Amino acid sequence: MKLVVLGLSLGSSWGNGHATTYRALLKAFAARGHDILFLEREVPWYAGTHRDLTDPDFCRLAYYRDLAELDRWRSEVASADAVIVGSYVPDGVEVARFVQSAARGVTAFYDIDTPVTLAKLARGDFEYLSPAVIPGYHVYLSFTGGPTLRRIEAEYGSPAARALYCSVDPQAYQPLAMPKRWDLTYLGTYSPDRQPTLEKLLIEPARRRPDLRMAVAGPQYPDDIDWPDNVERIEHLPPAEHADFYSASRMTLNVTRANMIEAGWSPSVRLFEAGACGTPILSDRWDGIDSLFAPGSEIILADTTEEAIAALSRPSARIGAAARQRVLAAHTAAHRAVELEKHLIEATARFPAAPKERSASMTSRNQPLTLVAGGAGFIGSHLCAELLARGRHVVCLDNLQTARPSNLRLLENHPNFEFIEADIVNPLPREILYRAGRFERVYNLACAASPPQYQADPEHTMLTCVVGTDNLLRLAESADARFLLTSTSEVYGDPEMHPQREDYRGWVNCTGPRACYDEGKRAAEAMAFDFARMKRADVRVARIFNTYGPHMHPDDGRVVSNLICQTLSGRNVTIYGDGSQTRSFCYVSDMVEGLILLMERDIDGLEPINLGNPEERTVNELLQAILALVDRPVTVTNLPLPVDDPRRRRPDISRAEALLGWRPRMPLAEGLARTCAWFAEEIGADSPEDVTLANAPLAAE
């Protein structure tokens, strides 16, 4: 999309935290393929030597001297898909009226100072925002979450208030190998309401512990402050030196402004920056902080001088490492860019009466989309990667119930990839429905596929197969998109026909513990073929057999992952039955190739197609192949076969060969070698006795 931002400052970080916030967020937003123009008011205190970013590579940066000159940018504002005005923008109320009158796209107010803003509004101080313009913004993006969001909607008439916390650029903020110069530091501009806490948690501890070294960095501190001799003052610390500062600190202090403490749920950007650097954080206390970091294990909270001194006397490196892990998992600029994109798309969906002349980037069918439901799962993540490699724009939809988010780690920053966390059992999210007309391919891989997973919540398994498939079929129908259902070899049950052809109707126990999955998939097939017969959708149905490869979950119950992980970990190897039961093992890259061929080939979609490897192997043979790759002694334990576990499984792939020209190519030995190498890296950080593996029944795919 095309985004215009009017913010306090992007070019200068002197005396404000806005610049670092905008830099991290907009850089990540641009990495998702969006075009950004930042308009900044030219003011003397952010000019000259105070300007530390002159030519950003992630957006256009332009300056205007006054409101009259801002009007020259009217056409850019009018043609944007979204326009954001930030807090503390000079003449912000007039800027709001200009934007709301000129913009044809979504308008948003981005409040980096929410509690301060609301306090100013309560006093009748309308320096940069007034109650009159709040309802004119389609969405109010707030640095403060929690109950404050409902207050903004209820008291000030905002159509939608959404939290958009500050964040950190993990490339700019990371641990650096350097000596520890200080025992406790603080980074922040002087503020009268923060000073008492700074006195209590840093200055007084410095007086009582003259053996400790401390530092306070930031401008505008009055000359009459009595700094102890062991507190070093740094007048200005540019963002480029923040990581050095934190990395040289044994611990750093977070101090929150009074209004933000009162509101709660108001994290400072310094929290995330210090956390990303792995620096242990000592913080004051406020509602909502425990939703961001776990007190005692990821952050240290202190109310008194004595508690601060005690914290400085305890080892804290582990807390810093845990804070870094938490930040990287939830609070990077990339996470916020996804949230911002979501909020803007939702706002667009809420206001269909907004002008029709949106730029092609938001509405054009020239950029078709491919939806992969279940795209964070084992096969789904490989499918997403292959589609991206083929130039597709992929929207991955997953509820992360059984998927591993790490499967998408290498895809997250791809400009043609986006992830939406949602459950297809529920109505599809607005980010999908708003762009329904742009989807030309819909892959449905969404369902737990191993017995321990789908039996854990059988009702949800059945609903995923039936209700979820119905939701996606209706999307395909409305978009005139082609739909592919990944069904399963489990529809054949414990087969009486061998090998299994697509016209075999199966031997399924419809009341057994596996029925939620087996019968759910059979019902999903029936629904898909009914849509096809009624000409409501162009469908494809793949019945996939045992698939293996990287991204399998170590304890998902699949026979390949069970045997490999048990062997690598040095634990007992579990064989159900005598190991003579058979499966046919297809490497994941071959399976993905088959799915794409099935989706793209113009064929009659009224018959299912088996996809799997026709080479049948016993479980005992599979174990011997793994032992040939993993040089570790093992003890084999045989347990009874679980209820309804298929004794033989082998696909007849004649139809796939004839219609798709498809046949698996990866030899089992090579595929197992790649899979073993991947699992060895995955569980290699743990000692064998620490690796937990599920001895679960065998999954069929």
XYZ file of C-alpha atoms in Angstrom:
701
model
C 0.000 0.000 0.000
C 0.956 3.631 -0.255
C 1.332 5.204 3.188
C 1.854 8.863 4.139
C 3.002 9.630 7.698
C 3.037 13.086 9.274
C 5.075 12.666 12.447
C 6.975 14.748 14.960
C 10.367 13.717 13.630
C 12.076 11.030 11.635
C 15.262 12.924 10.853
C 16.268 13.838 14.421
C 16.303 11.714 17.548
C 17.482 14.596 19.702
C 15.311 14.971 22.799
C 12.510 12.660 21.634
C 11.743 8.965 21.297
C 9.510 9.445 18.274
C 12.311 9.211 15.723
C 13.582 5.809 16.840
C 10.022 4.509 16.991
C 9.197 5.670 13.479
C 12.507 4.442 12.082
C 12.093 0.889 13.343
C 8.391 0.615 12.469
C 8.550 2.152 8.998
C 11.675 0.249 8.018
C 9.880 -3.004 8.831
C 6.699 -1.797 7.116
C 8.646 -0.975 3.964
C 10.228 -4.432 4.064
C 6.707 -5.840 3.598
C 6.557 -4.157 0.198
C 4.841 -0.862 1.036
C 5.700 2.632 -0.228
C 6.108 5.310 2.468
C 6.344 9.103 2.475
C 7.220 10.802 5.772
C 6.382 14.500 6.087
C 8.121 16.377 8.899
C 7.666 19.954 10.070
C 10.886 21.944 9.744
C 11.801 23.261 13.210
C 15.148 24.667 14.422
C 15.591 22.305 17.400
C 15.554 19.235 15.127
C 17.705 20.765 12.404
C 21.429 21.158 11.817
C 23.667 19.010 13.977
C 20.622 17.536 15.713
C 19.551 15.811 12.490
C 21.059 12.300 12.523
C 19.140 10.748 9.604
C 19.152 12.613 6.318
C 18.474 10.053 3.598
C 16.584 6.964 4.832
C 16.637 3.980 2.490
C 13.217 2.703 3.575
C 11.054 5.733 2.793
C 10.972 9.217 1.304
C 11.574 11.994 3.855
C 10.400 15.523 3.084
C 10.046 18.705 5.141
C 7.434 21.465 5.148
C 7.790 24.843 6.850
C 4.155 25.637 7.631
C 0.572 24.641 6.878
C 0.570 26.540 3.615
C 3.545 24.542 2.398
C 1.970 21.320 3.645
C -0.895 21.929 1.208
C 1.556 21.266 -1.631
C 1.456 17.614 -0.591
C -2.329 17.382 -0.951
C -2.178 15.104 -3.988
C 0.113 12.660 -2.179
C -2.251 12.586 0.795
C -5.256 12.145 -1.492
C -3.771 9.230 -3.413
C -2.501 7.323 -0.363
C -4.157 4.140 0.823
C -3.573 5.270 4.402
C -2.461 8.489 6.114
C -1.143 8.574 9.676
C -0.780 11.707 11.807
C 1.351 11.359 14.924
C 1.173 12.922 18.344
C 3.040 16.170 19.068
C 2.972 17.204 15.409
C 3.031 21.023 15.409
C -0.415 22.485 14.679
C -1.725 18.932 14.922
C -5.409 19.883 15.019
C -5.115 21.866 11.780
C -3.053 19.055 10.261
C -5.834 16.627 11.226
C -8.467 18.743 9.485
C -6.275 18.987 6.386
C -5.704 15.210 6.267
C -9.320 14.291 6.965
C -10.535 16.584 4.199
C -7.899 15.621 1.615
C -7.428 11.885 2.184
C -9.404 9.388 0.147
C -7.944 6.434 2.033
C -7.899 5.420 5.667
C -6.806 8.027 8.225
C -5.207 7.189 11.558
C -3.882 9.024 14.582
C -0.724 7.457 16.037
C -0.396 8.443 19.683
C 3.088 7.783 20.992
C 2.152 9.720 24.152
C -1.366 8.447 24.902
C -1.611 9.091 28.674
C -0.062 12.539 28.228
C -2.477 13.240 25.386
C -5.537 12.239 27.402
C -4.382 14.323 30.377
C -3.971 17.331 28.076
C -7.444 16.782 26.604
C -8.938 16.611 30.113
C -7.337 20.003 30.890
C -8.664 21.517 27.667
C -5.151 21.644 26.211
C -5.542 20.922 22.502
C -1.922 21.414 21.489
C -1.883 18.683 18.811
C -5.233 16.879 19.195
C -8.763 17.928 20.077
C -11.954 15.983 20.824
C -13.445 17.450 17.650
C -11.025 15.652 15.293
C -10.754 12.266 17.019
C -13.957 10.820 15.480
C -12.651 11.830 12.053
C -9.746 9.379 12.289
C -10.783 5.894 11.171
C -8.487 4.307 13.743
C -6.687 5.586 16.842
C -3.350 3.764 17.207
C -2.145 3.956 20.788
C 1.134 3.331 22.596
C -1.093 2.409 25.554
C -3.302 -0.658 25.602
C -5.648 -2.060 28.211
C -8.705 -0.130 29.457
C -7.474 3.121 27.888
C -8.536 1.895 24.447
C -12.172 1.563 25.500
C -11.999 5.012 27.110
C -10.844 6.575 23.836
C -13.811 5.001 22.064
C -16.410 5.721 24.744
C -15.407 9.246 25.789
C -13.979 10.672 22.584
C -15.915 8.855 19.877
C -13.059 7.072 18.166
C -14.487 4.484 15.737
C -11.695 2.083 16.705
C -8.854 2.377 19.224
C -6.110 -0.206 18.842
C -2.850 -0.804 20.683
C 0.300 -0.355 18.629
C 3.121 -0.491 21.137
C 6.616 0.736 20.517
C 9.113 -1.805 19.230
C 12.752 -2.381 18.454
C 14.876 -3.058 15.396
C 16.765 -6.238 16.398
C 19.485 -5.522 13.841
C 20.280 -2.215 15.503
C 19.852 -3.480 19.076
C 21.653 -6.672 19.979
C 24.208 -7.804 22.563
C 27.724 -6.570 21.868
C 30.889 -8.074 23.276
C 32.346 -5.262 25.340
C 33.491 -4.606 28.914
C 30.875 -3.617 31.499
C 31.539 0.064 32.318
C 28.551 0.622 34.579
C 26.586 -1.342 37.145
C 23.353 0.576 36.542
C 22.386 3.028 33.794
C 19.426 5.080 32.694
C 18.667 6.475 29.240
C 15.958 9.109 28.914
C 15.208 12.800 28.527
C 14.620 14.697 31.776
C 11.012 14.804 32.939
C 9.867 16.243 36.312
C 7.457 13.369 36.909
C 10.151 10.757 36.266
C 12.794 12.413 38.401
C 11.548 11.159 41.810
C 11.749 7.567 40.602
C 15.195 8.183 39.130
C 16.242 9.597 42.522
C 14.828 6.593 44.365
C 16.076 3.785 42.108
C 19.409 5.136 40.803
C 20.699 8.318 42.445
C 20.103 7.267 46.068
C 21.502 3.747 45.437
C 24.574 5.479 43.963
C 24.980 7.519 47.166
C 24.686 4.430 49.359
C 26.938 2.311 47.167
C 29.848 4.527 46.096
C 31.662 1.387 44.950
C 29.189 1.023 42.053
C 29.466 2.870 38.755
C 26.372 4.395 37.205
C 25.410 6.586 34.246
C 22.462 8.746 33.178
C 22.216 9.624 29.479
C 19.808 12.161 28.036
C 19.304 15.908 27.612
C 17.524 18.704 29.456
C 18.456 17.796 33.047
C 18.553 20.920 35.294
C 21.918 22.147 36.474
C 20.876 22.022 40.134
C 20.622 18.212 40.344
C 23.106 16.869 42.897
C 24.713 14.009 40.990
C 26.852 11.634 43.090
C 30.468 11.324 42.000
C 29.924 7.760 40.794
C 27.140 8.787 38.359
C 28.427 9.706 34.916
C 26.333 12.176 32.903
C 26.004 11.847 29.113
C 24.156 14.817 27.603
C 23.106 13.173 24.338
C 23.388 9.616 23.149
C 22.440 9.126 19.471
C 20.550 5.924 18.561
C 23.623 4.511 16.843
C 25.288 4.346 20.278
C 22.368 2.918 22.263
C 23.372 -0.727 21.816
C 26.912 0.079 22.980
C 25.476 1.844 26.039
C 23.210 -1.049 27.008
C 25.847 -3.685 26.291
C 28.264 -1.855 28.594
C 25.648 -1.853 31.375
C 25.399 -4.665 33.885
C 21.809 -3.517 34.464
C 19.675 -0.662 33.135
C 16.770 1.226 34.666
C 13.331 1.812 33.152
C 11.400 4.779 34.566
C 7.821 5.421 33.489
C 6.070 8.785 33.385
C 3.344 9.365 35.969
C 0.504 9.480 33.455
C 1.661 6.210 31.918
C 1.842 4.523 35.318
C -1.713 5.640 36.023
C -2.960 4.291 32.679
C -0.903 1.091 32.738
C -0.096 -0.988 29.656
C 2.346 1.719 28.502
C 5.753 0.213 27.709
C 8.653 2.497 26.924
C 10.728 1.904 23.823
C 13.737 1.720 26.158
C 12.285 -1.482 27.605
C 12.416 -3.239 24.266
C 15.744 -1.734 23.222
C 17.479 -2.811 26.411
C 15.782 -6.200 26.295
C 16.931 -6.781 22.710
C 20.496 -6.077 23.858
C 20.168 -8.753 26.535
C 20.667 -6.192 29.298
C 18.860 -6.997 32.580
C 16.156 -4.413 33.258
C 15.257 -2.882 36.625
C 11.869 -1.166 36.339
C 9.235 0.672 38.292
C 5.877 -1.080 38.602
C 2.629 -0.501 36.666
C -0.442 -2.434 35.510
C 0.201 -4.448 32.398
C 3.969 -4.768 32.652
C 3.550 -8.457 33.476
C 1.806 -8.946 30.112
C 5.055 -7.897 28.417
C 7.743 -9.424 30.651
C 7.523 -11.998 33.417
C 8.570 -10.346 36.720
C 11.442 -12.139 38.384
C 12.480 -14.126 35.334
C 12.459 -11.595 32.466
C 12.487 -8.284 34.356
C 13.150 -7.029 37.915
C 10.561 -4.739 39.511
C 11.480 -2.417 42.379
C 9.470 0.003 44.504
C 12.162 1.149 46.948
C 15.808 2.098 47.092
C 16.494 -0.998 49.173
C 14.959 -3.251 46.510
C 17.067 -1.579 43.816
C 20.261 -2.092 45.816
C 19.306 -5.717 46.443
C 18.756 -6.264 42.716
C 22.228 -4.918 41.990
C 23.657 -7.483 44.391
C 22.135 -10.495 42.636
C 23.312 -12.240 39.425
C 21.050 -11.118 36.592
C 22.564 -12.284 33.297
C 19.917 -14.985 32.935
C 17.156 -12.378 33.270
C 18.728 -10.326 30.482
C 18.879 -13.356 28.202
C 15.231 -14.179 28.933
C 14.192 -10.584 28.221
C 15.966 -10.704 24.872
C 14.168 -13.934 23.978
C 10.810 -12.360 24.862
C 11.503 -9.230 22.801
C 12.570 -11.194 19.740
C 9.455 -13.347 20.003
C 6.883 -10.554 20.274
C 8.178 -6.983 20.266
C 10.308 -6.374 17.196
C 9.517 -3.804 14.551
C 8.554 -6.654 12.225
C 5.821 -7.695 14.663
C 4.520 -4.125 14.863
C 4.586 -3.725 11.069
C 2.308 -6.750 10.746
C -0.004 -5.289 13.396
C -0.068 -1.896 11.673
C -0.906 -3.508 8.354
C -3.699 -5.465 10.027
C -5.182 -2.360 11.691
C -5.157 -0.377 8.446
C -6.764 -3.208 6.487
C -9.418 -3.630 9.178
C -10.131 0.094 9.094
C -10.530 -0.061 5.336
C -13.012 -2.925 5.693
C -15.005 -1.032 8.320
C -15.463 1.994 6.062
C -16.585 0.732 2.637
C -18.025 4.180 1.939
C -14.509 5.564 1.798
C -13.719 6.867 -1.690
C -13.598 4.294 -4.464
C -10.474 5.643 -6.092
C -7.979 3.696 -4.057
C -4.551 3.086 -5.505
C -4.004 -0.110 -7.430
C -1.860 -1.533 -4.629
C -4.917 -2.063 -2.425
C -7.559 -3.106 -4.947
C -6.009 -4.191 -8.204
C -6.553 -7.725 -9.434
C -3.239 -7.387 -11.240
C -1.598 -8.740 -8.081
C -3.457 -12.008 -7.407
C -3.114 -13.683 -4.037
C -2.701 -17.302 -2.975
C -4.156 -18.331 0.366
C -2.542 -21.226 2.222
C -4.652 -22.220 5.218
C -2.519 -24.237 7.613
C 0.514 -22.604 6.047
C 2.603 -22.619 9.228
C 2.399 -26.393 9.510
C 4.852 -29.014 8.331
C 3.753 -29.350 4.689
C 2.130 -25.912 4.580
C 5.340 -24.037 5.377
C 7.197 -25.840 2.577
C 4.319 -25.066 0.221
C 4.450 -21.363 1.133
C 8.204 -21.276 0.476
C 7.872 -22.960 -2.909
C 5.011 -20.681 -3.995
C 7.071 -17.621 -3.038
C 9.993 -19.007 -5.023
C 7.643 -19.215 -8.012
C 6.689 -15.556 -7.691
C 3.347 -15.908 -5.956
C 2.035 -13.470 -3.329
C 1.231 -15.792 -0.429
C -1.159 -15.147 2.445
C -0.554 -17.736 5.169
C -3.471 -18.389 7.525
C -2.924 -20.516 10.635
C -4.211 -20.679 14.203
C -0.821 -22.021 15.411
C -2.606 -24.717 17.405
C -0.278 -27.469 16.196
C 2.019 -25.525 13.859
C 5.439 -24.188 14.783
C 5.930 -20.434 14.163
C 9.621 -21.158 13.600
C 8.623 -22.891 10.363
C 8.004 -19.422 8.917
C 11.165 -17.791 10.216
C 12.821 -17.608 6.795
C 9.638 -16.317 5.136
C 8.608 -13.534 7.537
C 10.546 -10.756 5.817
C 9.717 -11.769 2.248
C 7.910 -8.851 0.556
C 5.328 -11.210 -0.994
C 4.510 -13.060 2.215
C 2.095 -12.195 4.968
C 0.913 -14.170 7.959
C -2.527 -13.950 9.573
C -3.221 -15.802 12.803
C -6.791 -17.047 12.682
C -8.858 -20.219 12.935
C -10.864 -21.274 9.856
C -13.563 -22.650 12.166
C -14.454 -19.007 12.861
C -15.595 -16.474 10.256
C -12.630 -15.555 8.094
C -10.831 -12.400 9.263
C -11.423 -9.060 7.603
C -7.916 -9.022 6.152
C -9.081 -11.968 4.024
C -12.630 -10.871 3.284
C -11.624 -7.340 2.296
C -9.388 -8.715 -0.450
C -11.540 -11.697 -1.363
C -11.647 -10.679 -4.998
C -7.859 -10.935 -5.293
C -7.527 -14.591 -4.297
C -7.103 -16.877 -7.275
C -5.836 -19.961 -5.437
C -6.981 -21.343 -2.054
C -5.062 -24.255 -0.505
C -6.670 -25.908 2.518
C -4.061 -27.726 4.613
C -5.590 -26.642 7.919
C -6.035 -29.543 10.330
C -4.016 -31.415 12.911
C -2.708 -34.519 11.140
C -1.311 -36.798 13.837
C -3.408 -38.915 16.232
C -2.187 -37.296 19.471
C -2.965 -33.862 18.064
C -6.334 -34.458 16.463
C -7.557 -36.719 19.269
C -6.680 -34.077 21.874
C -9.676 -31.979 20.717
C -11.826 -34.201 18.476
C -14.669 -31.675 18.266
C -12.347 -28.990 16.940
C -10.817 -31.490 14.509
C -14.216 -32.296 13.053
C -15.233 -28.626 12.900
C -11.970 -27.736 11.175
C -12.659 -30.326 8.498
C -16.314 -29.402 7.982
C -16.956 -25.786 9.038
C -13.453 -24.631 8.097
C -13.635 -26.230 4.662
C -17.050 -24.661 4.116
C -15.665 -21.211 4.971
C -12.785 -21.607 2.536
C -15.001 -23.023 -0.220
C -17.283 -20.011 0.111
C -14.265 -17.734 -0.164
C -13.169 -19.578 -3.325
C -16.699 -19.296 -4.679
C -16.891 -15.537 -4.085
C -13.419 -14.965 -5.527
C -13.854 -17.361 -8.463
C -10.682 -19.000 -7.165
C -9.482 -22.558 -7.582
C -9.657 -24.581 -4.374
C -7.481 -27.511 -3.270
C -8.307 -29.705 -0.283
C -5.572 -31.821 1.216
C -7.436 -34.922 2.275
C -5.751 -38.010 3.634
C -5.024 -41.668 3.115
C -6.930 -42.134 6.383
C -10.166 -42.057 4.372
C -9.243 -45.633 3.393
C -9.087 -46.648 7.070
C -7.484 -50.047 7.668
C -7.764 -51.000 3.989
C -8.899 -54.325 2.564
C -7.658 -53.302 -0.902
C -3.931 -53.073 -1.522
C -2.537 -50.861 -2.918
C -5.263 -48.269 -2.422
C -6.878 -46.767 -5.523
C -9.002 -43.638 -5.456
C -12.187 -45.601 -6.257
C -11.786 -47.755 -3.126
C -14.393 -46.612 -0.585
C -12.415 -47.526 2.484
C -12.791 -49.481 5.716
C -13.209 -46.761 8.359
C -14.451 -47.160 11.905
C -16.848 -44.222 12.105
C -17.167 -44.454 15.909
C -13.540 -45.059 16.864
C -10.981 -42.653 18.374
C -9.620 -41.756 14.917
C -13.066 -41.016 13.454
C -12.939 -37.269 14.155
C -10.149 -37.024 11.584
C -11.058 -39.853 9.201
C -14.741 -38.959 8.953
C -13.989 -35.242 9.086
C -11.843 -35.520 5.980
C -14.435 -37.701 4.237
C -17.072 -35.055 4.973
C -14.738 -32.309 3.695
C -14.269 -34.244 0.441
C -18.043 -34.633 0.068
C -18.555 -30.920 0.542
C -15.815 -30.011 -1.941
C -17.208 -32.314 -4.626
C -20.729 -30.973 -4.024
C -19.426 -27.435 -4.634
C -17.809 -28.713 -7.833
C -20.917 -30.525 -9.072
C -23.019 -27.430 -8.447
C -20.475 -25.296 -10.343
C -19.901 -23.191 -7.247
C -16.150 -23.718 -7.192
C -13.335 -25.273 -9.187
C -11.965 -27.888 -6.776
C -9.077 -30.309 -6.445
C -8.772 -33.024 -3.784
C -5.453 -34.635 -2.903
C -5.309 -37.715 -0.701
C -1.840 -37.512 0.762
C 0.073 -40.434 2.237
C 2.914 -40.493 4.778
C 5.057 -37.391 4.241
C 8.313 -36.600 6.022
C 11.110 -34.039 6.018
C 12.321 -30.870 7.798
C 9.794 -28.854 9.846
C 8.165 -31.963 11.314
C 7.393 -31.501 14.988
C 9.602 -33.723 17.164
C 6.635 -35.100 19.125
C 3.796 -35.016 16.611
C 3.380 -38.799 16.575
C 4.525 -39.428 13.005
C 6.570 -42.579 12.734
C 9.505 -40.874 10.989
C 9.872 -38.108 13.560
C 9.342 -40.555 16.443
C 12.063 -42.934 15.326
C 14.573 -40.260 14.310
C 14.217 -38.226 17.500
C 14.253 -41.252 19.756
C 17.385 -42.528 18.032
C 19.157 -39.151 18.146
C 18.296 -38.627 21.793
C 19.541 -42.020 22.884
C 16.194 -42.998 24.378
C 14.329 -46.259 23.926
C 12.874 -46.665 20.462
C 9.175 -47.484 20.506
C 7.692 -49.821 17.899
C 3.950 -50.396 17.951
C 3.083 -53.992 17.188
C 5.835 -56.132 15.751
C 6.928 -53.503 13.217
C 5.631 -55.402 10.216
C 2.949 -52.819 9.467
C 3.781 -50.825 6.355
C 3.780 -47.224 5.241
C 4.883 -45.461 2.067
C 7.150 -42.492 2.763
C 7.117 -39.422 0.506
C 9.631 -36.603 0.983
C 8.018 -33.206 1.528
C 9.465 -31.510 -1.582
C 7.911 -34.223 -3.768
C 4.581 -33.773 -2.003
C 4.645 -29.997 -2.491
C 5.431 -30.458 -6.171
C 2.433 -32.774 -6.484
C 0.094 -30.325 -4.761
C 1.127 -27.448 -7.011
C 0.795 -29.584 -10.139
C -2.668 -30.674 -9.031
C -3.703 -27.090 -8.355
C -2.415 -25.723 -11.648
C -3.311 -28.537 -14.069
C -6.555 -27.994 -15.984
C -8.286 -31.281 -15.270
C -11.706 -32.505 -14.201
C -11.634 -31.995 -10.448
C -14.480 -34.364 -9.635
C -12.192 -37.211 -8.573
C -9.613 -37.345 -5.796
C -5.959 -38.020 -6.597
C -3.550 -40.022 -4.439
C -0.228 -38.325 -3.722
C 2.384 -40.467 -2.036
C 5.311 -42.780 -2.584
C 4.300 -46.209 -3.930
C 7.406 -47.819 -2.392
C 6.080 -49.734 0.614
C 8.306 -50.170 3.691
C 7.739 -51.840 7.031
C 8.324 -49.860 10.187
C 11.204 -52.196 11.007
C 12.814 -51.414 7.635
C 12.403 -47.706 8.297
C 14.151 -48.069 11.659
C 17.077 -49.921 10.068
C 17.424 -47.166 7.457
C 17.563 -44.559 10.238
C 20.062 -46.567 12.279
C 22.299 -46.715 9.230
C 22.446 -42.895 9.355
C 22.556 -42.334 13.125
C 25.439 -44.122 14.789
C 23.930 -44.666 18.230
C 22.998 -47.869 20.056
C 19.290 -48.203 20.772
C 16.946 -50.449 22.681
C 13.684 -51.295 20.967
C 10.475 -51.542 22.993
C 7.398 -53.075 21.379
C 3.958 -51.879 22.467
C 0.493 -53.016 21.359
C -0.934 -51.533 18.179
C -3.397 -48.708 18.900
C -7.061 -48.979 17.982
C -7.767 -48.805 14.227
C -4.090 -48.389 13.328
C -3.778 -49.355 9.628
C -1.738 -52.503 9.005
C -0.806 -51.659 5.412
C -0.661 -48.391 3.559
C 0.485 -47.898 -0.032
C -0.964 -45.590 -2.695
C -1.779 -46.452 -6.250
C -0.574 -43.289 -8.005
C -1.551 -44.240 -11.548
C -3.990 -41.320 -11.749
C -1.352 -38.806 -10.586
C 1.136 -40.156 -13.125
C -1.395 -40.027 -15.972
C -2.997 -36.632 -15.227
C -0.129 -34.730 -13.603
C 2.978 -36.482 -14.860
C 3.978 -36.717 -11.204
C 5.991 -39.334 -9.384
C 8.165 -38.977 -6.253
C 11.864 -38.546 -7.011
C 13.608 -38.360 -3.630
C 15.207 -41.693 -2.619
C 14.327 -42.709 0.932
C 17.978 -42.850 2.042
C 18.664 -39.298 0.879
C 15.415 -37.940 2.258
C 16.051 -39.559 5.632
C 19.601 -38.175 5.675
C 18.272 -34.644 5.149
C 15.595 -35.146 7.773
C 18.011 -36.606 10.327
C 20.396 -33.692 9.774
C 17.577 -31.212 10.344
C 16.370 -32.932 13.512
C 19.928 -33.190 14.814
C 20.232 -29.419 14.534
C 16.779 -28.864 16.056
C 17.356 -30.962 19.181
C 21.124 -30.638 19.250
C 20.993 -27.822 21.837
C 19.593 -30.271 24.375
C 21.360 -33.156 25.996
C 19.791 -36.556 25.243
C 18.222 -36.793 28.678
C 16.521 -33.412 28.231
C 14.801 -34.256 24.934
C 11.123 -35.033 25.429
C 9.487 -37.208 22.802
C 5.970 -38.567 22.570
C 5.659 -42.313 22.111
C 2.476 -41.912 20.143
C 0.479 -43.951 17.620
C 1.500 -43.661 13.994
C 0.052 -40.952 11.802
C -0.771 -41.749 8.216
C 0.702 -38.628 6.668
